[in-house]
Amino acid sequence: MKKIFILIILMLSNYNAKAQTPNDVVGYYKLRGGSHYLKPDGTFVIIGYATLITGKWTLKEHGEVNFVPDSPKESFQVYGRYTPELKENSKFMLSNGLDKGETFMHIGKLSAVNPKLQRVYVKGHHCIKFPEVYTTTKKVDTISFSSFPYDNLRAKDFKPTIYTYNNTEKFNDFIVYHFSDHPNYHAFSYLFKDNVMYEDEDDYSKKQNLNDALKESEFGQISGIDFEPKIVLSTLKYNIRESDTEDINFKLNYNLDEKRNAYINKLNYVAGEENAEDYDYNNTNLLYIYKKIDTFIKFQKAFLIEQKSIFKDHCKE
């Protein structure tokens, strides 16, 4: 309906009217999809209920405003570190999106002829917990992941993408991300006319002052979402923070402990506090450093499925 509405308006527009410029569009708009901040540098931020979208916007002919959201380039990303306390074990935190769609994992070298991957979650699961951590004694030289959506019909010629990561730095402690396709990653368009932004015929907003709106919103000042940070910082309970370690405020509060490969809050950390049974999820006094693994290949190939999943459906426990 939205696209049809825009097309109709464009056909009826007065082509002799004074041409609009990008400066005319810069502003703040309150639409059904949330608060829209269109900035003069061509970036935008949309904030709604459980929604944060960033990206680039451009003004096209006849008042069409095109939005291209920031989005992940790859379906999987793996971060790792070496944790001496694990000894001969390795562990994987698998709660970051691997419950979306059907996801699969294999530790070790894949068979070139008949690769086999194991389900991460029970097919059709309804309940997961956070964090879902898988601990294994298997040797982690290579790790492979794949996925497909629940509504996939698994046609005979369907070949999912398999990602295989090489653990060249001998990590034993991993955080894995899965990015399934989402409407928030797709480009879309609105109509701008006479200082009004139209999402569709029933949802529109008159332009408001951008600077005033930014003063009232911390999130509105975000310049973009980095889906591929080189490191992520995590607490013991996996409160993950993609912090800018070069930020002046971060440097004022944290020291790098190279031996532990972690940042420590130099004012508040108490030695050994992370060993307490009731250690708080929100306690960020100790932040472990996980490095992005960039040594991977991806290829399309059908694979066999080990149906016994790594995790149970917790609704059925």
mmCIF file of C-alpha atoms in Angstrom:
data_model
loop_
_atom_site.group_PDB
_atom_site.id
_atom_site.type_symbol
_atom_site.label_atom_id
_atom_site.label_comp_id
_atom_site.label_asym_id
_atom_site.label_seq_id
_atom_site.Cartn_x
_atom_site.Cartn_y
_atom_site.Cartn_z
ATOM 1 C CA MET A 1 0.000 0.000 0.000
ATOM 2 C CA LYS A 2 2.831 2.373 0.862
ATOM 3 C CA LYS A 3 4.525 1.943 -2.524
ATOM 4 C CA ILE A 4 1.236 2.366 -4.394
ATOM 5 C CA PHE A 5 0.524 5.544 -2.452
ATOM 6 C CA ILE A 6 3.922 7.032 -3.291
ATOM 7 C CA LEU A 7 3.561 6.208 -6.980
ATOM 8 C CA ILE A 8 0.154 7.873 -7.156
ATOM 9 C CA ILE A 9 1.392 10.995 -5.422
ATOM 10 C CA LEU A 10 4.392 11.198 -7.708
ATOM 11 C CA MET A 11 2.207 11.016 -10.817
ATOM 12 C CA LEU A 12 -0.022 13.773 -9.491
ATOM 13 C CA SER A 13 2.812 16.023 -8.335
ATOM 14 C CA ASN A 14 3.211 19.431 -9.880
ATOM 15 C CA TYR A 15 6.410 19.035 -11.863
ATOM 16 C CA ASN A 16 6.659 22.794 -12.307
ATOM 17 C CA ALA A 17 6.848 23.410 -8.581
ATOM 18 C CA LYS A 18 10.050 24.724 -7.058
ATOM 19 C CA ALA A 19 12.553 21.863 -6.774
ATOM 20 C CA GLN A 20 13.204 20.616 -3.256
ATOM 21 C CA THR A 21 16.731 20.231 -1.959
ATOM 22 C CA PRO A 22 18.202 17.887 0.673
ATOM 23 C CA ASN A 23 18.431 20.841 3.073
ATOM 24 C CA ASP A 24 14.645 21.116 2.902
ATOM 25 C CA VAL A 25 14.307 17.534 4.147
ATOM 26 C CA VAL A 26 16.754 17.697 7.075
ATOM 27 C CA GLY A 27 14.709 17.561 10.258
ATOM 28 C CA TYR A 28 12.883 15.518 12.855
ATOM 29 C CA TYR A 29 9.688 13.587 12.091
ATOM 30 C CA LYS A 30 7.377 11.635 14.389
ATOM 31 C CA LEU A 31 5.903 8.771 12.374
ATOM 32 C CA ARG A 32 4.205 5.476 13.157
ATOM 33 C CA GLY A 33 7.508 3.650 12.739
ATOM 34 C CA GLY A 34 9.123 5.811 15.425
ATOM 35 C CA SER A 35 11.147 8.987 15.765
ATOM 36 C CA HIS A 36 12.981 9.820 12.518
ATOM 37 C CA TYR A 37 16.118 11.975 12.608
ATOM 38 C CA LEU A 38 17.309 13.007 9.128
ATOM 39 C CA LYS A 39 20.696 14.685 9.465
ATOM 40 C CA PRO A 40 22.489 17.112 7.108
ATOM 41 C CA ASP A 41 25.373 14.656 6.521
ATOM 42 C CA GLY A 42 22.972 12.239 4.835
ATOM 43 C CA THR A 43 22.645 9.834 7.764
ATOM 44 C CA PHE A 44 19.447 8.953 9.581
ATOM 45 C CA VAL A 45 18.376 7.376 12.854
ATOM 46 C CA ILE A 46 14.969 5.802 13.493
ATOM 47 C CA ILE A 47 14.052 5.015 17.091
ATOM 48 C CA GLY A 48 10.904 3.072 17.931
ATOM 49 C CA TYR A 49 9.721 0.384 20.301
ATOM 50 C CA ALA A 50 12.599 -2.143 20.481
ATOM 51 C CA THR A 51 13.857 -0.626 17.225
ATOM 52 C CA LEU A 52 17.019 1.242 16.289
ATOM 53 C CA ILE A 53 17.753 1.710 12.583
ATOM 54 C CA THR A 54 20.596 3.781 11.163
ATOM 55 C CA GLY A 55 21.794 4.357 7.622
ATOM 56 C CA LYS A 56 21.964 6.797 4.712
ATOM 57 C CA TRP A 57 19.177 8.829 3.152
ATOM 58 C CA THR A 58 19.003 10.623 -0.201
ATOM 59 C CA LEU A 59 16.449 12.856 -1.866
ATOM 60 C CA LYS A 60 15.372 11.589 -5.282
ATOM 61 C CA GLU A 61 13.188 13.200 -7.943
ATOM 62 C CA HIS A 62 9.725 14.525 -7.110
ATOM 63 C CA GLY A 63 10.182 14.345 -3.321
ATOM 64 C CA GLU A 64 10.976 10.651 -2.939
ATOM 65 C CA VAL A 65 13.276 10.128 0.060
ATOM 66 C CA ASN A 66 15.219 6.873 -0.162
ATOM 67 C CA PHE A 67 16.516 5.188 3.013
ATOM 68 C CA VAL A 68 19.293 2.573 2.925
ATOM 69 C CA PRO A 69 19.737 1.045 6.410
ATOM 70 C CA ASP A 70 23.027 -0.149 7.836
ATOM 71 C CA SER A 71 23.044 -3.957 7.740
ATOM 72 C CA PRO A 72 25.391 -6.878 8.418
ATOM 73 C CA LYS A 73 27.484 -8.071 5.478
ATOM 74 C CA GLU A 74 27.653 -11.670 6.669
ATOM 75 C CA SER A 75 25.110 -13.995 8.288
ATOM 76 C CA PHE A 76 27.581 -15.184 10.931
ATOM 77 C CA GLN A 77 30.309 -13.505 12.931
ATOM 78 C CA VAL A 78 32.587 -15.190 15.445
ATOM 79 C CA TYR A 79 34.629 -13.548 18.212
ATOM 80 C CA GLY A 80 37.173 -15.346 20.333
ATOM 81 C CA ARG A 81 39.665 -15.109 23.199
ATOM 82 C CA TYR A 82 41.934 -17.448 25.106
ATOM 83 C CA THR A 83 40.756 -18.183 28.643
ATOM 84 C CA PRO A 84 43.333 -20.231 30.623
ATOM 85 C CA GLU A 85 40.764 -21.312 33.222
ATOM 86 C CA LEU A 86 39.017 -23.451 30.597
ATOM 87 C CA LYS A 87 42.092 -25.732 30.400
ATOM 88 C CA GLU A 88 41.253 -28.493 27.853
ATOM 89 C CA ASN A 89 37.709 -27.216 27.237
ATOM 90 C CA SER A 90 36.289 -24.706 24.793
ATOM 91 C CA LYS A 91 33.018 -22.838 25.142
ATOM 92 C CA PHE A 92 30.638 -21.053 22.786
ATOM 93 C CA MET A 93 28.027 -18.449 23.707
ATOM 94 C CA LEU A 94 25.237 -19.039 21.153
ATOM 95 C CA SER A 95 22.366 -16.795 22.278
ATOM 96 C CA ASN A 96 22.981 -13.938 19.830
ATOM 97 C CA GLY A 97 20.424 -14.609 17.106
ATOM 98 C CA LEU A 98 21.099 -18.304 16.576
ATOM 99 C CA ASP A 99 17.549 -18.996 17.746
ATOM 100 C CA LYS A 100 16.230 -17.159 14.660
ATOM 101 C CA GLY A 101 15.474 -19.622 11.890
ATOM 102 C CA GLU A 102 17.245 -22.972 11.809
ATOM 103 C CA THR A 103 20.946 -22.760 12.645
ATOM 104 C CA PHE A 104 23.639 -25.431 12.517
ATOM 105 C CA MET A 105 27.166 -25.873 13.817
ATOM 106 C CA HIS A 106 30.106 -28.234 13.360
ATOM 107 C CA ILE A 107 33.425 -28.309 15.213
ATOM 108 C CA GLY A 108 36.373 -29.721 13.296
ATOM 109 C CA LYS A 109 37.042 -30.355 9.634
ATOM 110 C CA LEU A 110 33.971 -30.845 7.434
ATOM 111 C CA SER A 111 33.680 -33.767 5.068
ATOM 112 C CA ALA A 112 34.176 -32.455 1.545
ATOM 113 C CA VAL A 113 31.714 -34.973 0.104
ATOM 114 C CA ASN A 114 28.985 -35.264 2.745
ATOM 115 C CA PRO A 115 29.338 -32.448 5.290
ATOM 116 C CA LYS A 116 27.224 -32.854 8.431
ATOM 117 C CA LEU A 117 26.215 -30.065 10.810
ATOM 118 C CA GLN A 118 24.335 -30.290 14.095
ATOM 119 C CA ARG A 119 21.229 -28.303 15.001
ATOM 120 C CA VAL A 120 21.925 -25.594 17.566
ATOM 121 C CA TYR A 121 18.295 -25.508 18.752
ATOM 122 C CA VAL A 122 15.420 -27.969 18.590
ATOM 123 C CA LYS A 123 13.420 -27.448 15.400
ATOM 124 C CA GLY A 124 10.378 -25.321 16.216
ATOM 125 C CA HIS A 125 11.655 -24.479 19.705
ATOM 126 C CA HIS A 126 9.721 -21.931 21.744
ATOM 127 C CA CYS A 127 11.921 -21.180 24.744
ATOM 128 C CA ILE A 128 15.594 -20.344 25.040
ATOM 129 C CA LYS A 129 17.547 -19.006 27.980
ATOM 130 C CA PHE A 130 20.296 -16.437 28.177
ATOM 131 C CA PRO A 131 23.084 -17.151 27.929
ATOM 132 C CA GLU A 132 23.096 -20.455 26.044
ATOM 133 C CA VAL A 133 26.680 -21.671 26.490
ATOM 134 C CA TYR A 134 27.977 -24.869 24.893
ATOM 135 C CA THR A 135 31.108 -26.364 26.456
ATOM 136 C CA THR A 136 33.073 -29.091 24.680
ATOM 137 C CA THR A 137 36.363 -30.960 24.826
ATOM 138 C CA LYS A 138 36.526 -31.167 21.011
ATOM 139 C CA LYS A 139 39.568 -29.673 19.325
ATOM 140 C CA VAL A 140 38.535 -26.340 17.825
ATOM 141 C CA ASP A 141 40.792 -25.816 14.825
ATOM 142 C CA THR A 142 37.882 -25.044 12.530
ATOM 143 C CA ILE A 143 34.240 -24.160 13.209
ATOM 144 C CA SER A 144 31.426 -24.178 10.668
ATOM 145 C CA PHE A 145 27.971 -22.592 10.751
ATOM 146 C CA SER A 146 24.970 -22.476 8.457
ATOM 147 C CA SER A 147 21.317 -21.476 8.548
ATOM 148 C CA PHE A 148 18.089 -21.226 6.645
ATOM 149 C CA PRO A 149 14.701 -19.702 7.528
ATOM 150 C CA TYR A 150 11.920 -21.770 9.109
ATOM 151 C CA ASP A 151 9.677 -21.306 6.067
ATOM 152 C CA ASN A 152 12.290 -22.729 3.703
ATOM 153 C CA LEU A 153 10.830 -25.665 1.784
ATOM 154 C CA ARG A 154 14.218 -27.351 1.387
ATOM 155 C CA ALA A 155 13.845 -27.831 -2.346
ATOM 156 C CA LYS A 156 16.149 -30.458 -3.801
ATOM 157 C CA ASP A 157 18.310 -27.840 -5.467
ATOM 158 C CA PHE A 158 18.533 -25.607 -2.373
ATOM 159 C CA LYS A 159 22.109 -25.078 -1.223
ATOM 160 C CA PRO A 160 22.553 -23.136 2.025
ATOM 161 C CA THR A 161 25.665 -21.068 2.682
ATOM 162 C CA ILE A 162 28.221 -22.662 4.992
ATOM 163 C CA TYR A 163 30.707 -20.464 6.867
ATOM 164 C CA THR A 164 33.924 -22.160 7.975
ATOM 165 C CA TYR A 165 36.205 -20.271 10.375
ATOM 166 C CA ASN A 166 39.862 -21.107 10.964
ATOM 167 C CA ASN A 167 40.876 -20.712 14.596
ATOM 168 C CA THR A 168 44.441 -19.638 13.787
ATOM 169 C CA GLU A 169 44.932 -17.841 17.130
ATOM 170 C CA LYS A 170 43.997 -20.922 19.178
ATOM 171 C CA PHE A 171 41.073 -19.299 20.995
ATOM 172 C CA ASN A 172 39.003 -21.454 23.334
ATOM 173 C CA ASP A 173 36.277 -19.003 24.370
ATOM 174 C CA PHE A 174 33.853 -17.803 21.686
ATOM 175 C CA ILE A 175 30.876 -15.493 21.161
ATOM 176 C CA VAL A 176 28.897 -16.211 17.989
ATOM 177 C CA TYR A 177 26.435 -13.899 16.219
ATOM 178 C CA HIS A 178 23.813 -14.885 13.653
ATOM 179 C CA PHE A 179 22.058 -12.234 11.557
ATOM 180 C CA SER A 180 18.915 -13.532 9.873
ATOM 181 C CA ASP A 181 17.210 -11.492 7.179
ATOM 182 C CA HIS A 182 15.096 -8.689 8.654
ATOM 183 C CA PRO A 183 12.885 -5.940 7.176
ATOM 184 C CA ASN A 184 14.963 -3.357 9.052
ATOM 185 C CA TYR A 185 17.888 -4.177 6.734
ATOM 186 C CA HIS A 186 15.936 -3.452 3.525
ATOM 187 C CA ALA A 187 15.829 -0.121 1.660
ATOM 188 C CA PHE A 188 12.562 1.823 1.699
ATOM 189 C CA SER A 189 11.145 5.154 0.534
ATOM 190 C CA TYR A 190 8.895 7.924 1.875
ATOM 191 C CA LEU A 191 7.457 11.004 0.209
ATOM 192 C CA PHE A 192 8.425 14.544 1.227
ATOM 193 C CA LYS A 193 6.232 17.421 0.091
ATOM 194 C CA ASP A 194 5.562 20.909 1.475
ATOM 195 C CA ASN A 195 7.569 20.288 4.678
ATOM 196 C CA VAL A 196 5.644 17.092 5.407
ATOM 197 C CA MET A 197 7.041 13.525 5.379
ATOM 198 C CA TYR A 198 4.557 10.837 4.319
ATOM 199 C CA GLU A 199 5.154 7.195 5.270
ATOM 200 C CA ASP A 200 1.775 6.374 3.704
ATOM 201 C CA GLU A 201 -1.576 8.074 3.240
ATOM 202 C CA ASP A 202 -2.502 7.585 6.898
ATOM 203 C CA ASP A 203 0.827 8.340 8.507
ATOM 204 C CA TYR A 204 2.625 11.647 8.009
ATOM 205 C CA SER A 205 4.486 14.238 10.016
ATOM 206 C CA LYS A 206 5.327 17.898 9.625
ATOM 207 C CA LYS A 207 9.043 18.623 9.846
ATOM 208 C CA GLN A 208 10.311 19.719 13.276
ATOM 209 C CA ASN A 209 13.621 21.264 14.321
ATOM 210 C CA LEU A 210 16.338 18.614 14.264
ATOM 211 C CA ASN A 211 18.714 20.268 16.757
ATOM 212 C CA ASP A 212 15.980 20.597 19.364
ATOM 213 C CA ALA A 213 15.070 16.927 18.941
ATOM 214 C CA LEU A 214 18.696 15.780 19.197
ATOM 215 C CA LYS A 215 19.151 17.599 22.500
ATOM 216 C CA GLU A 216 16.395 15.409 23.959
ATOM 217 C CA SER A 217 17.657 12.067 22.630
ATOM 218 C CA GLU A 218 20.945 10.300 23.324
ATOM 219 C CA PHE A 219 20.194 7.632 20.705
ATOM 220 C CA GLY A 220 19.302 10.221 18.079
ATOM 221 C CA GLN A 221 22.921 11.360 18.064
ATOM 222 C CA ILE A 222 24.222 7.933 16.998
ATOM 223 C CA SER A 223 26.020 8.170 13.657
ATOM 224 C CA GLY A 224 25.578 4.526 12.639
ATOM 225 C CA ILE A 225 25.586 0.892 13.722
ATOM 226 C CA ASP A 226 28.817 -1.036 13.257
ATOM 227 C CA PHE A 227 27.809 -4.648 12.636
ATOM 228 C CA GLU A 228 31.465 -5.708 12.382
ATOM 229 C CA PRO A 229 33.427 -4.258 15.321
ATOM 230 C CA LYS A 230 36.971 -5.572 15.592
ATOM 231 C CA ILE A 231 36.432 -6.391 19.272
ATOM 232 C CA VAL A 232 33.509 -6.825 21.617
ATOM 233 C CA LEU A 233 33.725 -6.519 25.380
ATOM 234 C CA SER A 234 31.789 -8.874 27.606
ATOM 235 C CA THR A 235 31.208 -9.374 31.301
ATOM 236 C CA LEU A 236 31.384 -12.821 32.852
ATOM 237 C CA LYS A 237 27.565 -13.073 32.436
ATOM 238 C CA TYR A 238 27.725 -11.991 28.763
ATOM 239 C CA ASN A 239 26.517 -8.439 29.110
ATOM 240 C CA ILE A 240 28.130 -7.566 25.777
ATOM 241 C CA ARG A 241 29.267 -4.006 25.121
ATOM 242 C CA GLU A 242 30.675 -2.859 21.807
ATOM 243 C CA SER A 243 32.600 -0.066 23.501
ATOM 244 C CA ASP A 244 34.912 2.427 21.856
ATOM 245 C CA THR A 245 38.085 1.791 23.819
ATOM 246 C CA GLU A 246 39.594 4.986 22.413
ATOM 247 C CA ASP A 247 36.783 7.115 23.814
ATOM 248 C CA ILE A 248 38.041 9.574 26.405
ATOM 249 C CA ASN A 249 35.431 8.520 28.983
ATOM 250 C CA PHE A 250 36.351 4.858 28.568
ATOM 251 C CA LYS A 251 40.045 5.643 29.059
ATOM 252 C CA LEU A 252 39.265 7.632 32.198
ATOM 253 C CA ASN A 253 37.453 4.680 33.769
ATOM 254 C CA TYR A 254 39.294 1.565 32.561
ATOM 255 C CA ASN A 255 42.797 0.157 32.522
ATOM 256 C CA LEU A 256 43.944 -2.615 30.194
ATOM 257 C CA ASP A 257 45.102 -5.747 32.030
ATOM 258 C CA GLU A 258 47.165 -7.473 29.326
ATOM 259 C CA LYS A 259 47.701 -10.637 31.356
ATOM 260 C CA ARG A 260 43.965 -11.198 31.727
ATOM 261 C CA ASN A 261 43.163 -9.761 28.280
ATOM 262 C CA ALA A 262 40.505 -7.585 29.873
ATOM 263 C CA TYR A 263 39.638 -4.008 30.794
ATOM 264 C CA ILE A 264 39.217 -3.298 34.492
ATOM 265 C CA ASN A 265 37.355 -0.403 36.060
ATOM 266 C CA LYS A 266 40.175 1.227 37.977
ATOM 267 C CA LEU A 267 37.863 2.930 40.470
ATOM 268 C CA ASN A 268 35.291 0.248 41.300
ATOM 269 C CA TYR A 269 36.735 -3.215 40.624
ATOM 270 C CA VAL A 270 37.395 -5.387 43.668
ATOM 271 C CA ALA A 271 39.799 -8.279 43.106
ATOM 272 C CA GLY A 272 37.962 -11.595 42.785
ATOM 273 C CA GLU A 273 34.469 -10.074 42.755
ATOM 274 C CA GLU A 274 33.604 -12.011 39.575
ATOM 275 C CA ASN A 275 33.847 -15.288 41.533
ATOM 276 C CA ALA A 276 30.798 -14.481 43.639
ATOM 277 C CA GLU A 277 27.802 -16.803 43.025
ATOM 278 C CA ASP A 278 25.418 -13.832 42.791
ATOM 279 C CA TYR A 279 27.653 -11.828 40.436
ATOM 280 C CA ASP A 280 25.452 -9.214 38.775
ATOM 281 C CA TYR A 281 24.798 -9.438 35.028
ATOM 282 C CA ASN A 282 25.026 -5.629 34.845
ATOM 283 C CA ASN A 283 28.367 -5.444 36.636
ATOM 284 C CA THR A 284 30.809 -4.005 34.084
ATOM 285 C CA ASN A 285 33.834 -3.608 36.344
ATOM 286 C CA LEU A 286 35.576 -6.408 34.439
ATOM 287 C CA LEU A 287 35.242 -6.541 30.638
ATOM 288 C CA TYR A 288 36.785 -9.453 28.748
ATOM 289 C CA ILE A 289 38.138 -8.746 25.254
ATOM 290 C CA TYR A 290 36.890 -10.886 22.352
ATOM 291 C CA LYS A 291 38.525 -10.431 18.948
ATOM 292 C CA LYS A 292 36.712 -10.806 15.629
ATOM 293 C CA ILE A 293 37.836 -13.857 13.633
ATOM 294 C CA ASP A 294 38.321 -12.765 10.007
ATOM 295 C CA THR A 295 39.857 -15.981 8.653
ATOM 296 C CA PHE A 296 36.852 -17.711 7.119
ATOM 297 C CA ILE A 297 35.525 -19.021 3.841
ATOM 298 C CA LYS A 298 31.923 -19.380 2.750
ATOM 299 C CA PHE A 299 30.433 -21.623 0.113
ATOM 300 C CA GLN A 300 27.062 -23.017 -0.919
ATOM 301 C CA LYS A 301 26.562 -26.728 -0.410
ATOM 302 C CA ALA A 302 23.832 -29.085 0.738
ATOM 303 C CA PHE A 303 24.656 -30.835 4.016
ATOM 304 C CA LEU A 304 23.392 -33.611 6.251
ATOM 305 C CA ILE A 305 21.732 -32.630 9.535
ATOM 306 C CA GLU A 306 22.424 -34.140 12.927
ATOM 307 C CA GLN A 307 18.936 -33.755 14.377
ATOM 308 C CA LYS A 308 19.903 -34.038 18.046
ATOM 309 C CA SER A 309 20.323 -30.383 18.964
ATOM 310 C CA ILE A 310 22.988 -28.823 21.149
ATOM 311 C CA PHE A 311 20.359 -27.129 23.329
ATOM 312 C CA LYS A 312 16.962 -28.298 24.548
ATOM 313 C CA ASP A 313 13.644 -26.505 24.181
ATOM 314 C CA HIS A 314 13.412 -25.107 27.695
ATOM 315 C CA CYS A 315 9.599 -24.987 27.552
ATOM 316 C CA LYS A 316 9.642 -28.791 27.636
ATOM 317 C CA GLU A 317 12.003 -29.207 30.564
#
